[in-house]
Amino acid sequence: MTTPANESVDVFRDTPVRYFGYSNELGESFKAFISKGLYRSTYAVAIAYGLSDALDKGYKAKLACEESDARVRVGLKSESAASSTISVMPCSSTSEKLSTKSDHSTQVALAVADTFVWQLFASVALPGIFINRAVAATQQALKSQEAELSKATPERAVHGRFFSRISRHPSLLRWAPTAVGLGLIPLIIHPIDYSVTW
């Protein structure tokens, strides 16, 4: 992903690190082949990625508040001391007034909460549910088609010719749902990211 020269690169969203957030989709796709512990660990990796991104955004919000206050302090020192009181405004304000420590904490907490909720939806919950249901639907479709083939009459045999070929290869039946899950991952990443952004 490329960004304009005047913007900094967000390691968690603009680099391949972003794909750690989708590790649970791999777990959903390979669920039939991996242990329950490994399956759950794919969710742990995705949640840890989301938490890391949230903490990074909180740290950046803290730095932005401190930088904003430093600019205001420099401006206040250069002005004549006309008043002994200073109004307090949030650090995200465009006003040239100092912010309080609680304003900083609020901005940091909001940045962390907003990012973590976004990550839980965009990286963990929605893609995980989507892949899980797609894999389950594929498994169910193959099982029902296999059951139909076992009862097939010669007239219906033409309809099931494709599935009858597949049913001769049990490994294809077993791996088909996984292939569907893996194939959907690149197709759902960006639409889910954009639909969850508010």
C-alpha positions as a LaTeX table, in Angstrom:
\begin{tabular}{lrrr}
\hline
Residue & $x$ (\AA) & $y$ (\AA) & $z$ (\AA) \\
\hline
Met1 & 0.00 & 0.00 & 0.00 \\
Thr2 & 1.37 & 3.41 & $-0.85$ \\
Thr3 & 0.86 & 6.65 & 1.00 \\
Pro4 & 1.59 & 10.21 & $-0.07$ \\
Ala5 & 4.99 & 11.56 & 0.98 \\
Asn6 & 3.49 & 13.99 & 3.49 \\
Glu7 & 1.69 & 11.24 & 5.44 \\
Ser8 & 3.42 & 8.84 & 7.77 \\
Val9 & 2.98 & 5.11 & 7.30 \\
Asp10 & 0.76 & 3.43 & 9.86 \\
Val11 & 2.55 & 0.16 & 10.57 \\
Phe12 & $-0.63$ & $-1.53$ & 11.73 \\
Arg13 & $-2.81$ & $-0.56$ & 8.78 \\
Asp14 & $-0.57$ & 0.28 & 5.83 \\
Thr15 & 1.92 & $-2.61$ & 5.90 \\
Pro16 & 1.71 & $-6.41$ & 5.78 \\
Val17 & 1.50 & $-6.37$ & 9.60 \\
Arg18 & $-2.23$ & $-5.72$ & 8.96 \\
Tyr19 & $-2.64$ & $-9.36$ & 7.98 \\
Phe20 & $-1.94$ & $-10.52$ & 11.56 \\
Gly21 & $-5.43$ & $-9.20$ & 12.23 \\
Tyr22 & $-6.78$ & $-11.82$ & 9.87 \\
Ser23 & $-5.05$ & $-14.81$ & 11.44 \\
Asn24 & $-8.39$ & $-15.99$ & 12.81 \\
Glu25 & $-9.68$ & $-16.34$ & 9.24 \\
Leu26 & $-6.90$ & $-18.84$ & 8.62 \\
Gly27 & $-8.02$ & $-20.62$ & 11.78 \\
Glu28 & $-11.60$ & $-20.70$ & 10.53 \\
Ser29 & $-10.53$ & $-21.99$ & 7.13 \\
Phe30 & $-8.31$ & $-24.75$ & 8.57 \\
Lys31 & $-10.57$ & $-25.58$ & 11.52 \\
Ala32 & $-11.17$ & $-29.15$ & 10.27 \\
Phe33 & $-7.43$ & $-29.84$ & 10.20 \\
Ile34 & $-6.01$ & $-28.15$ & 13.30 \\
Ser35 & $-6.30$ & $-28.71$ & 17.03 \\
Lys36 & $-8.72$ & $-26.69$ & 19.12 \\
Gly37 & $-5.77$ & $-25.02$ & 20.87 \\
Leu38 & $-4.21$ & $-23.89$ & 17.60 \\
Tyr39 & $-7.61$ & $-22.72$ & 16.36 \\
Arg40 & $-8.07$ & $-20.59$ & 19.48 \\
Ser41 & $-4.53$ & $-19.24$ & 19.22 \\
Thr42 & $-5.36$ & $-17.77$ & 15.81 \\
Tyr43 & $-7.98$ & $-15.65$ & 17.58 \\
Ala44 & $-5.44$ & $-14.71$ & 20.27 \\
Val45 & $-3.05$ & $-13.46$ & 17.56 \\
Ala46 & $-5.82$ & $-11.40$ & 15.91 \\
Ile47 & $-6.91$ & $-9.87$ & 19.22 \\
Ala48 & $-3.30$ & $-9.15$ & 20.23 \\
Tyr49 & $-2.83$ & $-7.40$ & 16.89 \\
Gly50 & $-5.93$ & $-5.28$ & 17.54 \\
Leu51 & $-4.78$ & $-4.41$ & 21.05 \\
Ser52 & $-1.31$ & $-3.48$ & 19.77 \\
Asp53 & $-2.84$ & $-1.16$ & 17.19 \\
Ala54 & $-5.09$ & 0.39 & 19.85 \\
Leu55 & $-2.17$ & 1.02 & 22.19 \\
Asp56 & $-0.17$ & 2.51 & 19.31 \\
Lys57 & $-3.02$ & 4.93 & 18.52 \\
Gly58 & $-3.27$ & 5.85 & 22.20 \\
Tyr59 & 0.45 & 6.60 & 22.33 \\
Lys60 & 0.18 & 8.73 & 19.19 \\
Ala61 & $-2.76$ & 10.63 & 20.73 \\
Lys62 & $-0.67$ & 11.29 & 23.85 \\
Leu63 & 2.20 & 12.60 & 21.72 \\
Ala64 & $-0.20$ & 14.80 & 19.74 \\
Cys65 & $-1.57$ & 16.31 & 22.97 \\
Glu66 & 1.92 & 16.98 & 24.30 \\
Glu67 & 3.01 & 18.52 & 21.00 \\
Ser68 & $-0.09$ & 20.71 & 20.89 \\
Asp69 & 0.56 & 21.94 & 24.43 \\
Ala70 & 4.23 & 22.57 & 23.65 \\
Arg71 & 3.25 & 24.76 & 20.69 \\
Val72 & 0.78 & 26.67 & 22.88 \\
Arg73 & 3.41 & 27.16 & 25.62 \\
Val74 & 5.90 & 28.55 & 23.13 \\
Gly75 & 3.23 & 30.92 & 21.84 \\
Leu76 & 2.25 & 31.98 & 25.38 \\
Lys77 & 5.86 & 32.72 & 26.36 \\
Ser78 & 6.27 & 35.03 & 23.42 \\
Glu79 & 3.10 & 36.97 & 24.24 \\
Ser80 & 2.96 & 39.58 & 26.95 \\
Ala81 & 1.38 & 38.33 & 30.18 \\
Ala82 & $-1.90$ & 40.21 & 29.90 \\
Ser83 & $-3.81$ & 37.77 & 32.05 \\
Ser84 & $-2.79$ & 35.50 & 34.91 \\
Thr85 & $-5.43$ & 32.84 & 34.16 \\
Ile86 & $-5.35$ & 30.40 & 31.27 \\
Ser87 & $-8.49$ & 28.73 & 29.93 \\
Val88 & $-8.38$ & 24.99 & 29.63 \\
Met89 & $-9.43$ & 23.29 & 26.39 \\
Pro90 & $-9.07$ & 19.70 & 25.11 \\
Cys91 & $-5.75$ & 19.02 & 23.38 \\
Ser92 & $-7.57$ & 18.16 & 20.16 \\
Ser93 & $-8.94$ & 21.69 & 20.05 \\
Thr94 & $-7.63$ & 24.17 & 17.54 \\
Ser95 & $-7.76$ & 26.82 & 20.23 \\
Glu96 & $-4.49$ & 28.23 & 21.47 \\
Lys97 & $-5.05$ & 27.27 & 25.10 \\
Leu98 & $-3.37$ & 24.71 & 27.32 \\
Ser99 & $-5.11$ & 21.44 & 28.03 \\
Thr100 & $-5.28$ & 19.60 & 31.33 \\
Lys101 & $-3.93$ & 16.17 & 32.19 \\
Ser102 & $-7.51$ & 14.83 & 32.26 \\
Asp103 & $-8.07$ & 16.18 & 28.74 \\
His104 & $-4.98$ & 14.25 & 27.64 \\
Ser105 & $-6.22$ & 11.09 & 29.37 \\
Thr106 & $-9.63$ & 11.44 & 27.74 \\
Gln107 & $-8.12$ & 11.85 & 24.27 \\
Val108 & $-5.83$ & 8.86 & 24.80 \\
Ala109 & $-8.66$ & 6.69 & 26.16 \\
Leu110 & $-10.91$ & 7.64 & 23.23 \\
Ala111 & $-8.18$ & 6.81 & 20.72 \\
Val112 & $-7.52$ & 3.41 & 22.35 \\
Ala113 & $-11.23$ & 2.51 & 22.66 \\
Asp114 & $-12.12$ & 3.64 & 19.13 \\
Thr115 & $-9.26$ & 1.68 & 17.58 \\
Phe116 & $-9.81$ & $-1.46$ & 19.65 \\
Val117 & $-13.55$ & $-1.58$ & 18.88 \\
Trp118 & $-12.80$ & $-1.02$ & 15.18 \\
Gln119 & $-10.23$ & $-3.82$ & 15.22 \\
Leu120 & $-12.56$ & $-6.22$ & 17.02 \\
Phe121 & $-15.20$ & $-5.72$ & 14.35 \\
Ala122 & $-13.00$ & $-5.32$ & 11.24 \\
Ser123 & $-10.32$ & $-7.90$ & 12.03 \\
Val124 & $-11.88$ & $-10.44$ & 14.35 \\
Ala125 & $-15.66$ & $-10.67$ & 14.54 \\
Leu126 & $-17.04$ & $-9.92$ & 11.06 \\
Pro127 & $-14.40$ & $-11.73$ & 8.98 \\
Gly128 & $-14.37$ & $-14.67$ & 11.41 \\
Ile129 & $-18.14$ & $-15.07$ & 11.23 \\
Phe130 & $-18.16$ & $-14.68$ & 7.45 \\
Ile131 & $-15.44$ & $-17.29$ & 6.84 \\
Asn132 & $-16.92$ & $-19.65$ & 9.44 \\
Arg133 & $-20.33$ & $-19.57$ & 7.78 \\
Ala134 & $-18.89$ & $-19.90$ & 4.25 \\
Val135 & $-16.85$ & $-22.96$ & 5.26 \\
Ala136 & $-19.84$ & $-24.50$ & 7.07 \\
Ala137 & $-22.15$ & $-23.85$ & 4.10 \\
Thr138 & $-19.64$ & $-25.46$ & 1.73 \\
Gln139 & $-19.34$ & $-28.51$ & 3.99 \\
Gln140 & $-23.11$ & $-28.80$ & 4.21 \\
Ala141 & $-23.57$ & $-28.43$ & 0.45 \\
Leu142 & $-21.00$ & $-31.14$ & $-0.25$ \\
Lys143 & $-22.56$ & $-33.49$ & 2.31 \\
Ser144 & $-26.07$ & $-32.99$ & 0.94 \\
Gln145 & $-24.83$ & $-33.46$ & $-2.63$ \\
Glu146 & $-23.03$ & $-36.63$ & $-1.59$ \\
Ala147 & $-26.24$ & $-37.92$ & 0.01 \\
Glu148 & $-28.16$ & $-37.13$ & $-3.18$ \\
Leu149 & $-25.63$ & $-39.02$ & $-5.26$ \\
Ser150 & $-26.03$ & $-42.11$ & $-3.11$ \\
Lys151 & $-29.76$ & $-42.12$ & $-4.00$ \\
Ala152 & $-29.29$ & $-41.04$ & $-7.61$ \\
Thr153 & $-31.24$ & $-42.68$ & $-10.38$ \\
Pro154 & $-29.81$ & $-42.85$ & $-13.93$ \\
Glu155 & $-31.89$ & $-39.79$ & $-14.94$ \\
Arg156 & $-30.47$ & $-37.71$ & $-12.11$ \\
Ala157 & $-26.92$ & $-38.99$ & $-12.60$ \\
Val158 & $-26.22$ & $-36.40$ & $-15.32$ \\
His159 & $-27.04$ & $-33.61$ & $-12.87$ \\
Gly160 & $-24.53$ & $-34.88$ & $-10.34$ \\
Arg161 & $-21.74$ & $-35.79$ & $-12.74$ \\
Phe162 & $-19.40$ & $-33.10$ & $-11.39$ \\
Phe163 & $-19.98$ & $-34.09$ & $-7.77$ \\
Ser164 & $-19.73$ & $-37.77$ & $-8.57$ \\
Arg165 & $-16.22$ & $-37.14$ & $-9.87$ \\
Ile166 & $-15.31$ & $-35.19$ & $-6.77$ \\
Ser167 & $-16.82$ & $-37.80$ & $-4.46$ \\
Arg168 & $-14.34$ & $-40.33$ & $-5.83$ \\
His169 & $-11.61$ & $-38.17$ & $-4.30$ \\
Pro170 & $-12.31$ & $-37.83$ & $-0.57$ \\
Ser171 & $-9.38$ & $-35.46$ & $-0.09$ \\
Leu172 & $-11.07$ & $-33.00$ & $-2.46$ \\
Leu173 & $-14.25$ & $-33.19$ & $-0.42$ \\
Arg174 & $-12.30$ & $-32.58$ & 2.75 \\
Trp175 & $-10.20$ & $-29.71$ & 1.39 \\
Ala176 & $-12.89$ & $-27.92$ & $-0.64$ \\
Pro177 & $-14.36$ & $-25.99$ & 2.33 \\
Thr178 & $-10.88$ & $-24.90$ & 3.37 \\
Ala179 & $-10.15$ & $-23.73$ & $-0.17$ \\
Val180 & $-13.39$ & $-21.73$ & $-0.18$ \\
Gly181 & $-12.47$ & $-20.10$ & 3.14 \\
Leu182 & $-8.95$ & $-19.24$ & 2.00 \\
Gly183 & $-10.23$ & $-17.94$ & $-1.33$ \\
Leu184 & $-12.66$ & $-15.58$ & 0.37 \\
Ile185 & $-10.11$ & $-13.94$ & 2.67 \\
Pro186 & $-8.60$ & $-11.55$ & 0.08 \\
Leu187 & $-12.08$ & $-10.72$ & $-1.20$ \\
Ile188 & $-13.50$ & $-9.63$ & 2.15 \\
Ile189 & $-10.59$ & $-7.70$ & 3.70 \\
His190 & $-11.14$ & $-4.26$ & 2.17 \\
Pro191 & $-14.96$ & $-4.26$ & 2.03 \\
Ile192 & $-15.13$ & $-5.14$ & 5.72 \\
Asp193 & $-12.49$ & $-2.55$ & 6.65 \\
Tyr194 & $-14.41$ & 0.17 & 4.84 \\
Ser195 & $-17.85$ & $-0.89$ & 6.09 \\
Val196 & $-16.74$ & $-0.85$ & 9.73 \\
Thr197 & $-15.15$ & 2.63 & 9.53 \\
Trp198 & $-17.31$ & 5.31 & 11.09 \\
\hline
\end{tabular}
